[in-house]
Amino acid sequence: MHTVMTSRTHSDGRITLAHGGGGELMGHLIQEHILSALGNPALDVLTDGAVLRSGTSRIVLTTDSFVVQPLEFPGGDIGRLAVCGTVNDLAVMGGRPLALSLGLIIEEGLEIDRLDRMLRSIAGAASEAGVAVVTGDTKVIERSTGGGLMLNTAGVAALDDGVHLGFDRVRAGDVVLINGPIGDHGMAVMSVRHGLEFETEIVSDAAPLNGLIQSVLLAGIDVHFMRDATRGGLAGVLADVSERTGMSMEVHESRIPFRRATRAAAEMLGFDLLSVANEGKVVLVVGADDAGRCLSVLRQHALGRQAAAIGTLAAGTVPMVELVTTTGGRRVVQRPYGEELPRIC
Amino acid sequence: MHTVMTSRTHSDGRITLAHGGGGELMGHLIQEHILSALGNPALDVLTDGAVLRSGTSRIVLTTDSFVVQPLEFPGGDIGRLAVCGTVNDLAVMGGRPLALSLGLIIEEGLEIDRLDRMLRSIAGAASEAGVAVVTGDTKVIERSTGGGLMLNTAGVAALDDGVHLGFDRVRAGDVVLINGPIGDHGMAVMSVRHGLEFETEIVSDAAPLNGLIQSVLLAGIDVHFMRDATRGGLAGVLADVSERTGMSMEVHESRIPFRRATRAAAEMLGFDLLSVANEGKVVLVVGADDAGRCLSVLRQHALGRQAAAIGTLAAGTVPMVELVTTTGGRRVVQRPYGEELPRIC
């Protein structure tokens, strides 16, 4: 039994940082421990939120905790991240966010001025998203790591009647789109952590995507599936789509938008940009006949100016994601493993 | 300005543990910092949850974080606490819980067996309450205090058309009821923390109250206001009702149910039982004509066997809570101040 335990957990029966990295080890923790205890049809689908019925209407519920260090970074802070993360989880389910809850876990010793700054940032991001924080909870914990502040946001959204999204709606021939350059959030945080400075500052992309996504849905585009590419980056989402649909995917590296400074930082620190986190990027899967129009609707929005169609799905024998590189080579895109993923949210 | 800052924060501009104690200092933090940044009509009412409209139906959203030490104690653990706390916040708003979200913040080094135990406890409490965990999030943080596990639960509930609860519905002459003995949760946790053993073990009262509360509502009793007496204890809720309604309240000590062992522990450790936390106790305010029937409905439920009517409201000139002691004296019940309240959830 002991060897089985060890191979199952990679950690002699204890949680390691890699269990939270958003990679394979985390998938294992969720499947074998969390779902095996709490599993039910709503939770088992492991989408960004759960769809519930309340009377005649459908609502979406989602939650996220934020434990990022540093609390502030170029382009945002933990407060902006918390609001955007939860709004985006609701939005990619097709929901119109109705309200957020906010749980503050404050470490003893946090400067009240700093807390005020984070609270104003929360208010600002919520206002951008057009949603209010309607209920909350505050806890203060003993001084420990000096982290200072952890946040949890949960959100509810209304799901309109016409909206039906899911892995089961993805078809061979569908096109994969993304709304802009990848990796900015993760590299903004990592650059601060490593004390790096670049000529062009790398700025987190943290932004509420509900407006952008509603513009696509209101244009009548039949989106089959959406997910925001956060922990695990673009690679994580693409691997999920392929694995859960059983289809193969061909992605063209030359079509994936990125900023030069961000890629330089990733290369310097040894990260694959495909696996680096974003907080304002959504991957959309639409039918081939909708792809052109979807792209043009995305590009009309401030958060979609550099949107691109980056790949297509095919009914392959093996569900895998193949990247056609800029040099014409091919490589398989793997789901990132937890240990290579720094915690950036 | 410096002296003003100091008197405002009691802490030279930094958060202290007392800011999280559920007492006056916490009230100040919430009013002057959180509400001043995030304030909106839903949040400003500071009830246990917020009421939202979704189409034609009303839903309630609430959230709570849990950072208790130790993780396990007689009668429960942090998992049971998280489910009961959120279910109870929904229930005292008059809601029928539809679903919960679960945010796990795990400290590196937590034994996976222990995590499994907590997850099973979450599943068990959710099943008692008849509600499922439908969505979640997992983060792993660096080893620090060795606390091991923090939880956040948010919940949504359906609010039926006939239900209208609020401070504004409380009238002079209304009767204040409670469903059973006070202080068991707080003293169970504190006894473990102080290494105390008593002849009769003190067991947390953590329990989901939605079944009990629905039995009252379904019996057609017009409840004016309800709140679960958690942090700040019974005293905190009574002080709130008096302050927010502008009415005075007379409470009879002899009618307040308690267990002998729990009171002994409170006396030994220097706590006022009125201020000690509960996790399965609800304070109900009903009209005088409904009080007798409400009491008998409560007593028919397993979680209300020792229910009691403990006081009445009057249109006083000064909003305050007066306790008529068992010796016939009178004393004013104060809202507990943060520093005297250990964190027990």
XYZ file of C-alpha atoms in Angstrom:
690
model
C 0.000 0.000 0.000
C 2.772 2.418 0.846
C 4.270 2.495 -2.639
C 0.822 2.969 -4.136
C 0.200 5.951 -1.845
C 3.532 7.461 -2.766
C 2.998 7.151 -6.471
C -0.531 8.493 -6.146
C 0.453 11.570 -4.220
C 4.095 12.180 -5.247
C 4.564 13.588 -1.760
C 4.534 10.903 0.936
C 0.958 11.655 1.806
C 1.301 15.411 2.163
C 0.171 18.320 0.047
C 2.947 20.024 -1.916
C 2.930 23.372 -3.692
C 2.656 21.509 -7.005
C -0.785 20.248 -5.957
C -2.004 23.804 -6.446
C -0.232 24.592 -9.708
C -3.115 24.004 -12.076
C -1.325 21.105 -13.777
C -1.572 17.330 -13.761
C -0.867 16.841 -10.077
C -3.677 19.243 -9.270
C -5.994 17.359 -11.609
C -5.176 14.233 -9.638
C -5.911 15.918 -6.282
C -9.246 17.137 -7.572
C -10.272 13.824 -9.152
C -9.078 11.384 -6.500
C -9.715 13.372 -3.343
C -12.108 16.274 -3.816
C -14.500 14.734 -6.337
C -14.386 11.331 -4.691
C -15.674 12.937 -1.468
C -17.980 15.621 -2.837
C -18.811 14.417 -6.323
C -22.219 15.194 -7.810
C -23.386 15.841 -11.369
C -22.888 19.618 -11.170
C -19.411 19.458 -9.642
C -18.226 16.556 -11.776
C -18.329 18.537 -15.012
C -15.521 20.758 -13.642
C -16.461 23.776 -15.699
C -15.681 27.286 -14.467
C -18.996 27.457 -12.678
C -22.118 25.428 -12.012
C -25.513 25.960 -13.621
C -28.471 25.893 -11.218
C -32.212 26.247 -11.641
C -34.051 28.799 -9.545
C -37.731 28.791 -10.414
C -37.923 29.243 -14.162
C -34.507 30.865 -14.559
C -30.999 29.447 -14.796
C -28.204 30.900 -12.702
C -24.459 30.227 -12.623
C -22.432 30.010 -9.395
C -18.639 30.161 -9.309
C -15.840 30.812 -6.813
C -12.107 31.534 -6.755
C -9.527 32.248 -4.067
C -6.553 34.570 -4.592
C -3.255 34.195 -2.762
C -0.899 35.990 -5.154
C 2.443 37.539 -4.148
C 3.214 40.384 -4.512
C -0.196 41.908 -3.730
C 0.462 44.669 -6.271
C 2.097 44.336 -9.691
C 2.174 46.292 -12.967
C -1.348 46.437 -14.343
C -3.176 45.296 -11.272
C -3.308 43.890 -7.789
C -4.948 41.052 -5.900
C -8.225 42.961 -5.677
C -8.522 43.547 -9.427
C -7.538 39.930 -9.988
C -10.250 38.625 -7.677
C -13.021 40.581 -9.370
C -11.833 39.827 -12.920
C -11.257 36.144 -12.170
C -14.750 35.571 -10.893
C -16.491 37.786 -13.447
C -14.604 35.942 -16.211
C -15.534 32.514 -14.857
C -19.186 33.563 -14.993
C -18.806 35.167 -18.424
C -17.203 32.121 -20.077
C -20.177 30.058 -18.874
C -22.300 32.479 -20.930
C -23.663 34.180 -17.813
C -24.436 37.842 -17.181
C -22.892 38.549 -13.760
C -25.508 39.631 -11.191
C -23.432 40.018 -8.026
C -20.210 39.102 -6.258
C -19.393 38.071 -2.715
C -16.047 38.942 -1.156
C -14.207 37.040 1.569
C -11.221 38.919 3.010
C -8.601 36.940 4.959
C -6.268 39.600 6.334
C -2.969 38.881 8.022
C -2.316 40.775 11.227
C 0.060 43.659 10.506
C -1.273 44.611 7.054
C -1.140 48.389 6.618
C -4.674 49.740 6.608
C -3.722 52.167 3.817
C -2.726 49.213 1.680
C -5.988 47.447 2.455
C -7.832 50.613 1.445
C -5.940 50.628 -1.869
C -6.955 47.001 -2.555
C -10.569 47.758 -1.639
C -10.637 50.705 -4.045
C -9.199 48.465 -6.735
C -11.949 45.914 -6.087
C -14.528 48.673 -6.384
C -12.958 49.928 -9.618
C -12.836 46.526 -11.303
C -16.395 45.755 -10.199
C -17.539 49.025 -11.679
C -15.753 48.237 -15.000
C -17.567 44.916 -15.041
C -20.876 46.526 -14.105
C -21.401 44.283 -11.090
C -21.525 44.991 -7.330
C -20.041 43.257 -4.293
C -23.239 42.569 -2.361
C -22.075 40.473 0.595
C -18.820 39.714 2.331
C -16.906 38.287 5.232
C -13.728 39.435 6.997
C -11.272 37.313 8.958
C -7.966 38.350 10.514
C -5.297 35.677 10.985
C -2.063 35.647 12.977
C 1.027 37.125 11.367
C 2.800 34.372 9.430
C 4.348 34.652 5.987
C 3.737 38.368 5.782
C 1.554 37.715 2.742
C -0.889 40.152 4.143
C -4.097 39.462 2.256
C -5.961 36.569 0.680
C -9.259 37.015 -1.110
C -12.114 34.802 -2.108
C -14.751 35.943 -4.535
C -17.842 34.028 -5.501
C -20.286 35.209 -8.124
C -23.727 34.543 -9.495
C -24.864 35.195 -13.030
C -28.066 34.901 -14.997
C -27.877 32.439 -17.872
C -30.102 33.490 -20.749
C -32.332 30.908 -22.415
C -30.548 30.733 -25.761
C -27.090 30.084 -24.308
C -25.795 26.510 -24.442
C -22.073 25.985 -24.067
C -20.139 22.842 -23.315
C -17.510 20.350 -24.423
C -20.379 18.270 -25.873
C -21.147 21.049 -28.381
C -17.635 21.058 -29.885
C -17.508 19.552 -33.420
C -14.758 18.484 -35.801
C -13.921 21.458 -38.008
C -14.597 24.005 -35.227
C -12.234 26.954 -35.022
C -10.325 28.024 -31.901
C -9.969 31.777 -31.246
C -8.305 33.915 -28.608
C -8.943 37.614 -27.894
C -5.351 38.846 -27.637
C -1.685 38.399 -26.631
C -0.872 35.664 -24.135
C 1.246 35.451 -21.004
C 1.161 39.098 -19.871
C -0.285 38.468 -16.419
C 2.033 35.645 -15.455
C 5.148 37.419 -16.718
C 4.163 40.733 -15.077
C 3.958 38.970 -11.710
C 7.069 36.863 -12.261
C 9.130 39.846 -13.404
C 8.339 41.687 -10.162
C 9.131 38.576 -8.141
C 12.495 38.162 -9.835
C 13.271 41.874 -9.640
C 13.579 42.095 -13.420
C 13.128 45.331 -15.303
C 12.532 45.506 -19.027
C 12.654 48.450 -21.391
C 8.958 48.023 -22.025
C 7.153 47.327 -18.784
C 5.206 44.070 -18.817
C 1.687 44.783 -17.623
C -0.881 42.265 -16.414
C -3.839 41.807 -18.742
C -6.286 41.435 -15.829
C -9.640 42.678 -17.141
C -13.308 41.775 -16.869
C -14.295 39.970 -20.077
C -18.069 39.979 -19.610
C -18.583 42.964 -21.908
C -16.479 41.444 -24.698
C -18.177 38.063 -24.372
C -21.676 39.537 -24.270
C -20.897 41.429 -27.478
C -20.135 38.082 -29.160
C -23.277 36.402 -27.799
C -25.502 39.385 -28.625
C -24.164 39.326 -32.203
C -25.853 35.928 -32.449
C -22.649 33.935 -32.737
C -23.243 30.355 -31.653
C -20.254 29.850 -29.362
C -19.754 26.130 -28.648
C -17.318 26.445 -25.773
C -15.382 29.175 -23.934
C -12.816 29.202 -21.178
C -10.540 31.867 -19.741
C -6.868 30.848 -19.964
C -5.694 31.492 -16.383
C -3.500 29.032 -14.437
C -2.055 26.582 -16.923
C -2.228 29.213 -19.635
C -3.378 28.687 -23.206
C -1.802 25.212 -23.208
C -3.980 24.125 -20.273
C -7.204 25.172 -21.985
C -6.268 23.619 -25.351
C -5.285 20.337 -23.664
C -8.599 20.315 -21.783
C -10.645 20.874 -24.934
C -8.831 18.095 -26.756
C -8.995 15.661 -23.860
C -12.624 16.290 -22.970
C -13.896 16.206 -26.557
C -11.681 13.306 -27.647
C -10.612 15.348 -30.676
C -7.225 16.403 -31.931
C -6.366 20.048 -32.452
C -3.897 21.772 -34.755
C -2.658 25.148 -33.534
C -0.412 27.529 -35.493
C 2.279 29.194 -33.399
C 2.576 32.035 -35.898
C -1.071 32.992 -35.287
C -0.860 33.160 -31.488
C -0.645 36.817 -30.430
C 2.021 37.815 -27.908
C 4.025 40.893 -26.895
C 7.734 40.892 -27.611
C 8.736 41.994 -24.079
C 6.564 39.296 -22.548
C 8.152 36.588 -24.642
C 11.625 37.900 -23.870
C 10.851 37.735 -20.131
C 9.460 34.206 -20.482
C 12.557 33.047 -22.339
C 14.859 34.690 -19.810
C 13.095 32.981 -16.897
C 12.662 29.668 -18.673
C 8.885 29.628 -19.131
C 6.923 28.392 -22.141
C 4.628 31.306 -22.969
C 1.858 28.854 -23.855
C 1.766 27.725 -20.211
C 1.945 31.193 -18.640
C -1.169 32.569 -16.936
C -3.480 35.215 -18.303
C -6.265 37.071 -16.498
C -7.975 38.716 -19.436
C -7.859 36.104 -22.189
C -10.653 33.874 -23.372
C -10.407 30.900 -25.712
C -13.531 30.519 -27.862
C -14.550 27.519 -29.949
C -17.036 28.264 -32.759
C -18.227 26.595 -35.962
C -16.108 27.306 -39.050
C -18.952 29.326 -40.608
C -19.084 31.641 -37.553
C -15.321 32.081 -37.143
C -14.809 35.107 -39.400
C -17.699 37.040 -37.926
C -16.674 36.122 -34.376
C -13.191 37.448 -35.059
C -14.514 40.744 -36.370
C -16.874 41.204 -33.390
C -13.987 40.479 -31.004
C -11.741 42.992 -32.768
C -14.338 45.753 -32.426
C -13.996 45.569 -28.625
C -11.132 47.248 -26.740
C -10.213 43.897 -25.152
C -10.182 42.041 -28.478
C -8.207 44.297 -30.849
C -5.567 41.594 -31.423
C -7.969 38.642 -31.486
C -6.893 35.741 -33.694
C -8.079 32.388 -34.995
C -5.280 30.096 -33.880
C -6.342 26.545 -34.640
C -8.917 23.973 -35.679
C -10.352 20.756 -34.274
C -10.366 17.439 -36.093
C -11.795 14.026 -35.297
C -8.411 12.430 -34.707
C -7.733 8.940 -33.448
C -5.687 10.325 -30.554
C -6.931 13.372 -28.638
C -3.908 15.650 -28.666
C -2.930 19.227 -29.400
C -0.291 19.695 -32.101
C 1.537 22.983 -32.457
C 2.800 23.878 -35.934
C 5.841 25.959 -34.998
C 7.002 29.116 -36.740
C 9.847 27.104 -38.275
C 7.368 24.603 -39.724
C 8.073 21.847 -37.182
C 5.440 20.110 -35.095
C 5.299 19.474 -31.384
C 2.682 18.154 -29.003
C 1.324 20.720 -26.519
C 1.198 19.077 -23.094
C -0.924 20.084 -20.174
C 1.557 21.857 -17.879
C 2.653 19.889 -14.836
C 2.051 21.599 -11.484
C 5.658 22.070 -10.466
C 6.572 24.239 -13.418
C 3.747 26.649 -12.765
C 4.364 29.453 -10.295
C 1.286 30.601 -8.411
C 0.186 33.824 -10.003
C -3.373 34.266 -8.753
C -3.884 63.857 11.762
C -1.693 61.297 13.464
C -3.713 61.144 16.682
C -6.918 60.900 14.687
C -5.525 57.963 12.715
C -4.451 56.232 15.887
C -7.762 56.603 17.604
C -9.579 55.484 14.476
C -7.586 52.334 14.027
C -6.285 51.544 17.535
C -3.271 50.055 15.804
C -1.008 52.677 14.271
C -2.449 52.090 10.854
C -2.129 48.316 10.822
C -4.628 45.522 11.072
C -4.669 43.723 14.428
C -6.278 40.423 15.389
C -9.027 42.373 17.177
C -10.141 43.774 13.793
C -11.419 40.284 13.020
C -13.049 39.499 16.352
C -16.629 40.283 15.435
C -16.819 43.130 17.947
C -16.764 46.912 17.825
C -13.366 47.287 16.230
C -14.459 45.004 13.417
C -17.637 47.038 12.980
C -15.418 50.074 12.545
C -13.213 48.334 9.947
C -16.276 47.316 7.981
C -18.009 50.701 8.143
C -15.044 53.021 7.622
C -12.957 51.002 5.199
C -14.876 48.219 3.467
C -18.243 49.923 3.051
C -16.695 53.274 2.258
C -14.922 51.654 -0.720
C -17.500 49.108 -1.839
C -20.760 50.455 -0.442
C -23.979 49.855 -2.343
C -27.573 49.329 -1.216
C -27.294 45.524 -1.016
C -24.001 45.489 0.895
C -24.904 48.388 3.186
C -27.690 46.504 4.955
C -25.020 44.137 6.367
C -27.386 41.204 6.718
C -26.095 37.639 6.560
C -26.579 37.580 2.808
C -27.813 39.728 -0.049
C -31.113 39.404 -1.867
C -30.905 39.535 -5.679
C -33.463 39.366 -8.455
C -32.969 36.832 -11.229
C -35.818 37.035 -13.706
C -38.989 36.683 -11.665
C -37.381 34.926 -8.706
C -35.447 36.204 -5.700
C -32.186 34.564 -4.690
C -29.888 35.062 -1.703
C -26.075 35.111 -1.942
C -23.798 34.779 1.068
C -20.173 33.946 1.864
C -17.964 33.052 4.830
C -14.317 32.161 5.313
C -13.107 29.736 7.972
C -9.681 29.899 9.578
C -10.300 28.044 12.857
C -7.601 26.336 14.922
C -7.582 23.471 15.701
C -9.024 22.076 12.457
C -10.833 19.349 14.406
C -12.627 19.705 17.768
C -15.330 17.823 19.699
C -18.514 17.872 17.657
C -17.038 19.027 14.404
C -14.228 20.334 12.280
C -13.532 23.215 9.907
C -15.362 21.431 7.075
C -18.584 20.971 9.021
C -18.297 24.539 10.229
C -17.960 25.907 6.702
C -21.047 24.123 5.413
C -23.177 24.909 8.476
C -22.061 28.537 8.607
C -23.055 29.238 5.028
C -26.248 27.171 5.066
C -27.276 29.007 8.256
C -26.571 32.440 6.792
C -28.870 31.552 3.891
C -31.497 30.023 6.168
C -31.755 33.048 8.509
C -32.426 35.195 5.432
C -35.429 32.933 4.878
C -33.782 31.205 1.898
C -33.924 27.571 0.825
C -30.275 26.705 0.048
C -29.790 25.696 -3.598
C -26.035 25.125 -3.792
C -22.677 25.859 -2.201
C -19.280 26.765 -3.598
C -16.097 25.701 -1.827
C -12.727 27.466 -1.882
C -9.893 25.411 -0.381
C -6.690 27.222 0.655
C -4.341 24.423 1.672
C -1.003 24.946 3.380
C 1.877 22.950 1.948
C 2.542 19.982 4.235
C -1.063 19.166 5.171
C -1.508 15.397 5.447
C -3.662 14.209 2.557
C -5.469 11.805 4.915
C -6.475 14.756 7.050
C -7.674 16.658 3.996
C -9.725 13.613 3.027
C -11.295 13.605 6.500
C -12.280 17.272 6.173
C -13.693 16.662 2.695
C -15.819 13.775 3.987
C -17.045 16.012 6.788
C -18.013 18.676 4.237
C -19.897 16.034 2.259
C -21.640 14.785 5.408
C -22.772 18.223 6.563
C -23.929 19.127 3.050
C -25.958 15.945 2.930
C -27.560 16.740 6.339
C -28.509 20.147 4.968
C -29.762 18.671 1.701
C -27.503 20.849 -0.439
C -24.581 20.063 -2.761
C -21.179 21.647 -3.319
C -21.451 22.441 -7.021
C -18.289 24.399 -7.773
C -14.954 24.992 -6.144
C -11.414 26.246 -6.261
C -8.175 24.927 -4.757
C -5.051 26.883 -3.868
C -1.897 25.647 -2.142
C 0.170 28.197 -0.182
C 3.679 27.997 1.257
C 4.109 26.436 4.656
C 3.721 29.149 7.299
C 1.832 28.857 10.587
C 1.126 25.180 10.099
C -2.572 26.017 10.161
C -2.990 23.654 7.287
C -6.356 24.559 5.825
C -8.587 27.576 5.310
C -11.991 27.318 3.685
C -14.377 29.691 2.025
C -17.934 28.729 1.276
C -20.433 30.798 -0.620
C -24.025 29.784 -1.083
C -27.126 30.655 -3.048
C -30.684 30.122 -1.906
C -34.140 30.617 -3.331
C -36.238 33.137 -1.431
C -39.923 32.262 -1.564
C -42.451 34.990 -2.335
C -44.074 35.178 1.082
C -40.853 35.631 3.037
C -40.027 39.159 4.237
C -37.504 39.510 7.037
C -35.610 42.530 8.226
C -34.867 44.935 11.035
C -37.610 47.164 9.622
C -40.226 44.507 10.411
C -39.399 44.377 14.131
C -42.111 45.982 16.348
C -42.366 46.986 19.992
C -43.807 44.025 21.903
C -42.080 41.454 19.683
C -40.684 38.383 21.409
C -37.083 37.135 21.090
C -36.541 33.363 20.925
C -33.522 31.084 20.679
C -33.490 27.415 19.664
C -31.245 25.994 22.408
C -28.272 26.254 24.785
C -25.635 28.879 24.043
C -21.852 28.906 23.913
C -21.161 25.244 23.106
C -19.189 25.850 19.918
C -16.906 28.526 21.301
C -16.198 26.653 24.515
C -15.603 23.337 22.694
C -12.919 25.025 20.566
C -11.428 27.010 23.458
C -11.289 23.963 25.738
C -9.248 22.071 23.156
C -6.989 25.075 22.667
C -6.367 25.400 26.412
C -5.929 21.642 26.858
C -8.818 21.524 29.316
C -10.761 18.364 29.990
C -14.133 18.326 31.682
C -16.118 15.421 33.113
C -18.774 16.045 30.491
C -17.185 16.724 27.132
C -18.187 20.045 25.653
C -19.302 19.474 22.082
C -19.710 22.071 19.342
C -23.318 22.718 18.319
C -22.342 23.124 14.641
C -25.429 22.074 12.675
C -27.318 23.149 9.549
C -30.416 25.059 10.685
C -32.246 25.223 7.360
C -34.547 22.312 8.234
C -35.499 23.814 11.602
C -36.069 27.254 10.101
C -38.105 25.943 7.182
C -40.348 24.091 9.665
C -41.101 27.465 11.331
C -41.751 29.228 8.021
C -43.855 26.380 6.652
C -45.965 26.463 9.835
C -46.989 29.950 8.672
C -45.257 31.800 11.488
C -44.572 35.382 10.438
C -40.929 35.696 11.512
C -39.892 39.367 11.574
C -36.136 38.875 11.867
C -33.668 35.999 12.306
C -29.931 35.797 12.764
C -27.572 32.996 13.716
C -25.548 33.839 16.823
C -21.992 33.063 15.679
C -19.007 35.357 16.351
C -20.048 37.821 19.046
C -22.487 35.266 20.436
C -26.015 35.938 21.595
C -24.916 39.336 22.952
C -23.761 40.436 19.486
C -27.106 39.599 17.858
C -29.184 41.202 20.621
C -27.085 44.378 20.508
C -27.523 44.499 16.722
C -31.298 44.134 16.899
C -31.579 46.868 19.503
C -29.211 49.224 17.703
C -30.635 48.730 14.229
C -34.287 48.973 15.309
C -33.694 51.793 17.810
C -35.646 49.796 20.394
C -34.728 48.625 23.869
C -34.818 44.949 24.799
C -35.320 43.182 28.102
C -33.786 39.720 28.309
C -34.171 37.303 31.243
C -30.981 35.460 32.156
C -32.974 32.666 33.798
C -34.648 31.847 30.494
C -31.464 31.585 28.417
C -30.658 27.892 27.890
C -27.085 26.696 28.553
C -25.241 23.503 29.508
C -23.657 23.349 32.949
C -20.280 22.118 31.656
C -20.168 24.863 29.041
C -20.806 27.562 31.620
C -18.213 26.070 33.941
C -15.646 26.175 31.131
C -16.562 29.767 30.282
C -16.192 30.835 33.922
C -12.882 29.015 34.267
C -11.472 30.727 31.174
C -13.016 34.104 31.936
C -15.593 34.325 29.123
C -19.099 35.724 29.340
C -21.269 32.944 27.895
C -23.483 35.541 26.205
C -20.536 36.577 24.040
C -19.319 33.068 23.179
C -19.839 31.799 19.626
C -22.440 29.287 18.499
C -22.690 27.503 15.142
C -26.164 26.016 15.454
C -28.164 28.690 17.207
C -30.658 31.089 15.695
C -32.266 34.112 17.336
C -35.815 34.688 16.072
C -37.952 37.791 16.535
C -41.726 37.225 16.156
C -44.905 39.039 17.104
C -46.218 38.325 20.621
C -49.239 36.476 19.189
C -46.963 34.083 17.236
C -44.432 33.450 20.030
C -46.120 30.474 21.732
C -46.716 28.642 18.478
C -43.194 29.409 17.235
C -41.767 27.959 20.445
C -43.761 24.760 20.077
C -42.759 24.321 16.403
C -39.096 24.845 17.335
C -39.331 22.282 20.146
C -40.700 19.634 17.779
C -37.419 19.696 15.838
C -34.310 17.851 17.014
C -32.323 21.098 16.896
C -34.902 23.046 18.910
C -35.772 20.771 21.875
C -34.561 23.371 24.382
C -35.883 26.423 22.550
C -36.890 29.328 24.777
C -38.465 32.777 24.649
C -35.831 34.903 26.321
C -36.901 38.521 25.960
C -39.125 41.235 24.540
C -38.669 44.463 22.624
C -39.981 47.836 23.750
C -40.018 51.286 22.187
C -37.450 52.727 24.608
C -35.902 56.122 24.506
C -32.416 54.572 24.428
C -31.737 51.552 22.238
C -30.086 49.126 24.653
C -30.304 45.525 25.802
C -30.953 45.024 29.514
C -30.348 41.664 31.127
C -32.464 40.805 34.172
C -30.013 38.559 36.039
C -30.917 35.397 37.943
C -30.401 37.330 41.186
C -32.889 39.980 40.072
C -30.288 42.625 39.212
C -30.070 44.426 35.908
C -27.109 44.985 33.639
C -26.647 46.345 30.147
C -25.565 43.780 27.526
C -22.778 45.326 25.449
C -21.705 44.361 21.999
C -18.483 42.401 22.635
C -15.295 44.251 21.796
C -13.017 42.487 19.322
C -10.092 41.846 21.608
C -12.026 39.685 24.030
C -13.285 37.378 21.301
C -11.049 34.492 20.296
C -11.409 33.439 16.666
C -13.497 30.300 16.636
C -14.582 29.959 13.032
